[in-house]
């Protein structure tokens, strides 16, 4: 029998081509067509792309998207890391905290949206009632500020546990000797964190940041259910914009072009962050 | 039933690891591949076993070309540096596992008999009912070896199996292996960076250098007559000392000497085949350096430090920026940073060509093999 | 630079649970100021536990740790001024080599000018000058272990340095160089050192005195020479030396009114001291002799009764010499003997062995027997 290791790669290759490659090609094809219901599609080159890039609504959605993802990252990553470090390292507490953390992750996206929707409703919701008690008038359907921080809080509640789990696994893998050496070297808790925990978690943190970045960039179901993109278009993110364009507005070609632009932005930002984090703090000079 | 290898090549990326290896491994021999870490021993072993494929070249088992035979269909066993056993099975079940999964349908009695036999041979019969985590490192590695041996493979490949063991166990297993395999029909192919392991156990040794086996011979032959400098500089504990010299003919007599510098002249009787005024590399073993009682010396290197273990002292010395070792059979107490006079016996000299690095002459007391 | 003393140390892991294990029991040990010491023993003998008790990373169940006479048992590691080098190189890899060496000093608030001076001294000693501004991640385990060592000894107030099997990750060919630099650093700074290892070669070449542990107890703390020449029991005899001491079970017979050692049909002469100490009622007796002390002869010694006939069963090349294993004729006792590396001899050859009486140790119930 000849040895054919490439045979083992075949299923994976097939799967990737069906799930990613073929749809991508289709979208690329669509993006250069003008596709309106009831008319014959015709080739319109880069017209769709130009139109989208000039569209104010697109730019606004992109801007909101970038701000949203940025806020997600700067809260969820430190919060997740902090929680992971505070978690018990052994004993019965480990299992309990893992289960508690796991619960939000098990709930489907749209269900999360519905839970928060009920939670924040002005008639029966607990949240407006609670705020009312403090004298603050909470209005998710009319206040942009309230809508924004609620969407953010929902995302933090839903996804920080993932960051905690990733960081916790990373922390558990740091050899105890590093902490012993830091003790002997009289390092303060902050320096121990800065020079032992953080560098050893670099790889793990890159994964957490990239996962959260890509996921938050693609956020769709939760805000769609919670706020429907409003008030106005104040919580309309890129995915909501894209689906409205393609399905709501029946402009398949333009929708496809939006998807492609969207796709390249995600790749670009992820790549930049990956490169920056990879080189961060690597063998920096004798700094204090 | 030996193994023959023809013109084996393998590269990883741009790095040519094996560069045309041609080799005959004698049936039932204990053949060690010796080389420093990273020289390609493991790759060679894997290709021979059929776990990895070569870029070019052919492997024959007992005259049959094996390129198209999968490793499952070969009669081979493999032992790694890590002690690989099934953690949830007892030692007995670990031993039995290769027989149970085999296509050959061994009967329960046959399996039990073989387990017992192999366990006794490797002295693990007292731990058969323990789990691998309950036994010592040495016992775990003996279990792994037993598992490889239980199917009575024609060829057993071992990749540094003693590297992770305490020295006392290593000592014990070295001794056991030598005995065990001299009575077995199995051909053993053993990879190690430790010259000592190879010299203690092997019947044959091959030295891997720059992607080829530069010398392959009987254990004694490669030890007493290392044909090339890299072999001489590696095979020994400590390795052979090599000093660059010039052969000088005395103007007034027929005597000749090896001149290292103006102060160091080493008598060279009996090296008539060498031409005077030529540069050579002179080799002598650390065991053959005698401390001089009279003060008269062939060579007087500066003592850096002494390592005494038990009754043996290893003297680490500096000779014109070069490391020189001497081995002394009793503990010595000498002042460091002083020059220590030694007498050398020209009958135990090795002379290497200074350019090609091959052995061109030896003293009369060096055994010859033909 | 300090004297370190451990008194009546006992350490129990998981006390009071089903997993309770006594790791160390009844250990007393004093390491003189400025000496190089090693702690040697088989895996699991408790040596790493003892090391961590000394450095303060572990609190002993019972007993005291004293540094220069002061009881530090309750003090945390940072206050003991003890450095430790671990099994694998522990390096802060977000800093360069210089930053690593400076780390303990900066934590102690040492001025930068003094830091630079200290680092220069250490770098010269350990030959780290060329790599001071390299990132440790590119250096490989050997150099990193030297950096870790440098970090350990850089503090002027370091009283002792502990090594926990520091050569584990070092390639065999590089071990010698590294060991040598470690040794030079210890001498240069006159620092009290304790080196934990399971390798006798490392222990004996590093230390002036070696403490040997077995099953949580200290068996013998002595110079390499004494451990080799005068082992207190058969365990040390076997454990020290490569190969270890020949331990030959023997009986005692009465001859001319005095007891004699006997292996099968062969009578063995021992030194007068041992001879006088023997007691005919003893049963569990061993003769101990180093392979290097056994004299091997191929020619028949004729009537010389000091020689015992034997048959070669194995010839091995070990540590630059050949080790013969020979079975004493008419017994199943095997003896190892050391001969020169170029001594030509084959298996199954008949030889004669002599055990010089003054090189023989005698063990009764595993313990060494001395003059009465």
XYZ file of C-alpha atoms in Angstrom, chain A:
288
model
C 0.000 0.000 0.000
C 1.376 3.391 -0.976
C 1.266 5.964 1.734
C -1.142 8.743 0.861
C -1.293 11.205 3.719
C -3.115 13.784 1.561
C -6.164 11.544 1.542
C -6.674 12.512 5.165
C -6.843 16.170 4.193
C -9.572 15.621 1.641
C -12.620 15.785 3.966
C -11.384 19.019 5.511
C -10.701 20.520 2.098
C -14.165 19.560 0.865
C -15.804 20.968 3.953
C -13.956 24.268 3.737
C -14.720 24.664 0.054
C -18.434 24.019 0.574
C -18.774 26.196 3.672
C -16.519 29.085 2.747
C -15.004 29.063 -0.666
C -18.081 28.482 -2.824
C -20.297 31.042 -0.994
C -17.483 33.556 -1.198
C -17.169 33.107 -4.956
C -20.938 33.434 -5.304
C -20.927 36.659 -3.311
C -18.065 38.007 -5.420
C -20.112 37.254 -8.516
C -23.244 38.918 -7.150
C -21.363 41.974 -5.995
C -20.700 43.020 -9.561
C -24.272 42.601 -10.759
C -27.275 44.785 -10.444
C -29.926 42.460 -9.100
C -33.373 43.941 -8.700
C -36.551 41.944 -8.276
C -38.474 41.514 -11.499
C -35.626 42.583 -13.808
C -32.848 40.689 -15.585
C -29.536 40.952 -13.666
C -26.902 42.888 -15.564
C -23.185 43.471 -15.017
C -22.379 46.765 -13.406
C -18.705 46.385 -12.450
C -17.589 48.246 -9.361
C -20.677 50.421 -9.295
C -22.085 48.678 -6.217
C -18.883 49.207 -4.281
C -18.690 52.876 -5.138
C -22.310 53.390 -4.186
C -21.832 51.743 -0.795
C -18.672 53.589 0.063
C -20.447 56.829 -0.722
C -23.510 55.863 1.305
C -23.768 57.904 4.495
C -25.723 55.136 6.232
C -22.936 52.661 5.529
C -20.260 54.973 6.905
C -22.319 55.639 9.985
C -22.916 51.911 10.555
C -19.198 51.226 10.102
C -18.311 53.964 12.570
C -20.746 52.575 15.137
C -19.414 49.106 14.532
C -15.804 50.143 15.171
C -16.746 51.996 18.352
C -18.848 49.074 19.555
C -16.098 46.486 18.960
C -13.541 48.742 20.583
C -15.699 49.132 23.690
C -16.337 45.391 23.772
C -12.625 44.640 23.669
C -11.494 47.168 26.271
C -14.093 45.998 28.774
C -14.364 42.270 28.149
C -10.654 41.455 27.907
C -9.498 43.106 31.174
C -12.673 42.034 32.945
C -12.313 38.451 31.731
C -8.636 38.349 32.682
C -9.383 39.783 36.106
C -12.150 37.288 36.766
C -9.950 34.426 35.571
C -7.209 35.470 37.979
C -9.712 35.748 40.824
C -11.103 32.271 40.206
C -10.100 29.482 42.600
C -7.256 27.327 41.287
C -8.369 24.114 42.973
C -11.085 22.701 45.177
C -14.857 22.505 44.760
C -15.066 26.217 43.813
C -13.540 25.454 40.410
C -16.438 23.367 39.143
C -19.042 25.762 40.516
C -17.502 28.859 38.928
C -17.052 27.075 35.612
C -20.734 26.085 35.531
C -21.889 29.602 36.462
C -19.672 31.078 33.767
C -20.820 28.569 31.219
C -24.527 29.390 31.482
C -24.616 32.580 29.328
C -22.508 30.828 26.682
C -25.080 28.073 26.323
C -27.958 30.401 25.446
C -28.631 30.980 21.721
C -28.106 34.550 20.451
C -31.699 35.408 19.710
C -32.808 33.997 23.058
C -30.295 36.288 24.751
C -31.861 39.139 22.830
C -35.340 38.131 23.955
C -34.269 37.767 27.598
C -32.823 41.262 27.576
C -35.802 42.565 25.665
C -38.120 41.389 28.419
C -35.654 42.589 31.038
C -35.660 46.133 29.635
C -39.299 46.585 28.560
C -40.750 49.791 29.891
C -44.025 48.149 30.981
C -42.955 44.901 32.673
C -39.127 45.007 32.648
C -37.121 44.794 35.860
C -34.450 47.190 34.685
C -36.599 50.294 34.006
C -38.408 49.655 37.290
C -35.107 49.478 39.138
C -33.820 52.666 37.547
C -37.099 54.372 38.268
C -36.486 53.646 41.928
C -33.221 55.578 41.722
C -34.947 58.408 39.950
C -33.486 57.717 36.508
C -35.886 57.447 33.641
C -34.692 54.530 31.550
C -35.984 54.621 27.960
C -34.431 52.039 25.674
C -36.775 52.777 22.809
C -36.123 56.515 22.719
C -32.741 57.176 24.379
C -29.713 56.477 22.188
C -27.516 56.405 25.279
C -29.690 53.832 27.047
C -29.928 51.700 23.914
C -26.164 51.743 23.453
C -25.070 50.808 26.909
C -27.765 48.143 27.148
C -26.525 46.474 23.972
C -22.985 46.708 25.336
C -23.978 45.337 28.751
C -25.783 42.463 27.060
C -22.698 41.598 25.035
C -20.481 41.780 28.112
C -22.857 39.546 30.042
C -23.057 37.087 27.179
C -19.398 36.893 26.107
C -17.080 37.832 28.991
C -17.355 34.254 30.320
C -15.694 33.053 27.124
C -12.725 35.340 27.787
C -12.621 34.106 31.388
C -12.530 30.468 30.294
C -9.757 31.068 27.760
C -7.666 33.070 30.252
C -8.310 30.567 33.049
C -6.960 27.726 30.930
C -3.929 29.874 30.099
C -3.264 30.757 33.730
C -3.505 27.122 34.810
C -0.801 26.279 32.257
C 1.783 28.708 33.688
C 4.343 26.632 35.626
C 4.288 27.268 39.388
C 8.074 27.805 39.261
C 7.609 31.224 37.647
C 5.672 32.427 40.660
C 8.185 30.854 43.035
C 11.024 32.674 41.260
C 9.108 35.966 41.376
C 8.626 35.554 45.120
C 12.331 34.917 45.615
C 13.127 37.917 43.389
C 10.949 40.054 45.686
C 8.633 41.076 42.875
C 5.544 43.060 43.897
C 2.103 41.686 42.924
C 1.924 44.200 40.067
C 5.371 43.228 38.752
C 4.488 39.553 39.074
C 1.438 40.227 36.941
C 3.373 42.403 34.477
C 6.372 40.080 34.009
C 5.016 36.601 34.750
C 1.286 36.344 34.154
C 0.903 38.723 31.231
C 3.828 37.528 29.046
C 2.856 33.919 29.625
C -0.703 34.676 28.547
C 0.294 36.467 25.356
C -0.771 33.675 23.028
C -3.995 33.063 24.908
C -4.864 36.766 24.918
C -4.288 37.028 21.172
C -6.830 34.269 20.675
C -9.315 35.901 23.051
C -8.964 39.327 21.417
C -9.326 37.960 17.893
C -12.333 35.826 18.781
C -14.095 38.699 20.507
C -13.177 41.149 17.758
C -14.520 38.995 14.959
C -17.613 37.978 16.877
C -18.470 41.508 17.991
C -17.987 42.734 14.446
C -20.517 40.214 13.278
C -23.048 40.929 16.035
C -26.536 40.686 14.611
C -29.248 38.713 16.380
C -29.073 40.203 19.877
C -29.326 43.922 19.038
C -31.775 43.110 16.264
C -34.093 41.473 18.769
C -33.408 43.953 21.571
C -33.561 47.314 19.816
C -34.262 46.545 16.173
C -31.336 48.833 15.361
C -32.945 51.861 16.927
C -33.848 54.280 18.228
C -33.532 55.672 14.729
C -30.491 53.910 13.381
C -28.436 54.499 16.525
C -27.753 50.789 17.149
C -27.657 49.719 13.517
C -24.382 47.871 13.075
C -22.791 46.631 9.888
C -24.545 43.279 9.854
C -27.936 44.890 10.374
C -27.147 47.374 7.600
C -26.065 44.583 5.257
C -29.095 42.416 5.789
C -31.412 45.393 5.373
C -29.702 46.284 2.142
C -29.848 42.757 0.756
C -33.133 41.452 2.046
C -35.121 44.450 3.237
C -34.133 46.638 0.275
C -34.095 43.765 -2.243
C -30.705 44.968 -3.521
C -28.856 41.637 -3.635
C -25.908 42.946 -5.650
C -25.318 45.842 -3.331
C -25.781 43.563 -0.317
C -23.135 41.228 -1.726
C -20.745 44.120 -2.236
C -21.354 45.258 1.359
C -20.574 41.738 2.602
C -17.290 41.734 0.743
C -16.240 45.118 2.080
C -17.314 43.946 5.522
C -15.310 40.742 5.121
C -12.126 42.581 4.140
C -12.460 45.041 7.016
C -12.703 42.160 9.523
C -9.689 40.432 8.029
C -7.659 43.603 7.933
C -8.358 44.635 11.522
C -7.783 41.094 12.820
C -4.495 40.887 10.978
C -3.265 44.219 12.289
C -4.208 43.343 15.860
C -2.600 39.924 15.560
C 0.693 41.370 14.317
C 0.721 44.125 16.918
C 0.005 41.750 19.798
C 2.516 39.200 18.601
C 5.306 41.762 18.769
C 4.083 43.483 21.888
C 6.501 43.299 24.783
C 8.699 40.782 23.028
C 12.207 41.148 24.495
C 11.792 44.852 25.173
C 14.926 46.515 26.498
C 15.917 46.847 30.125
C 12.897 48.949 30.945
C 11.719 49.325 34.493
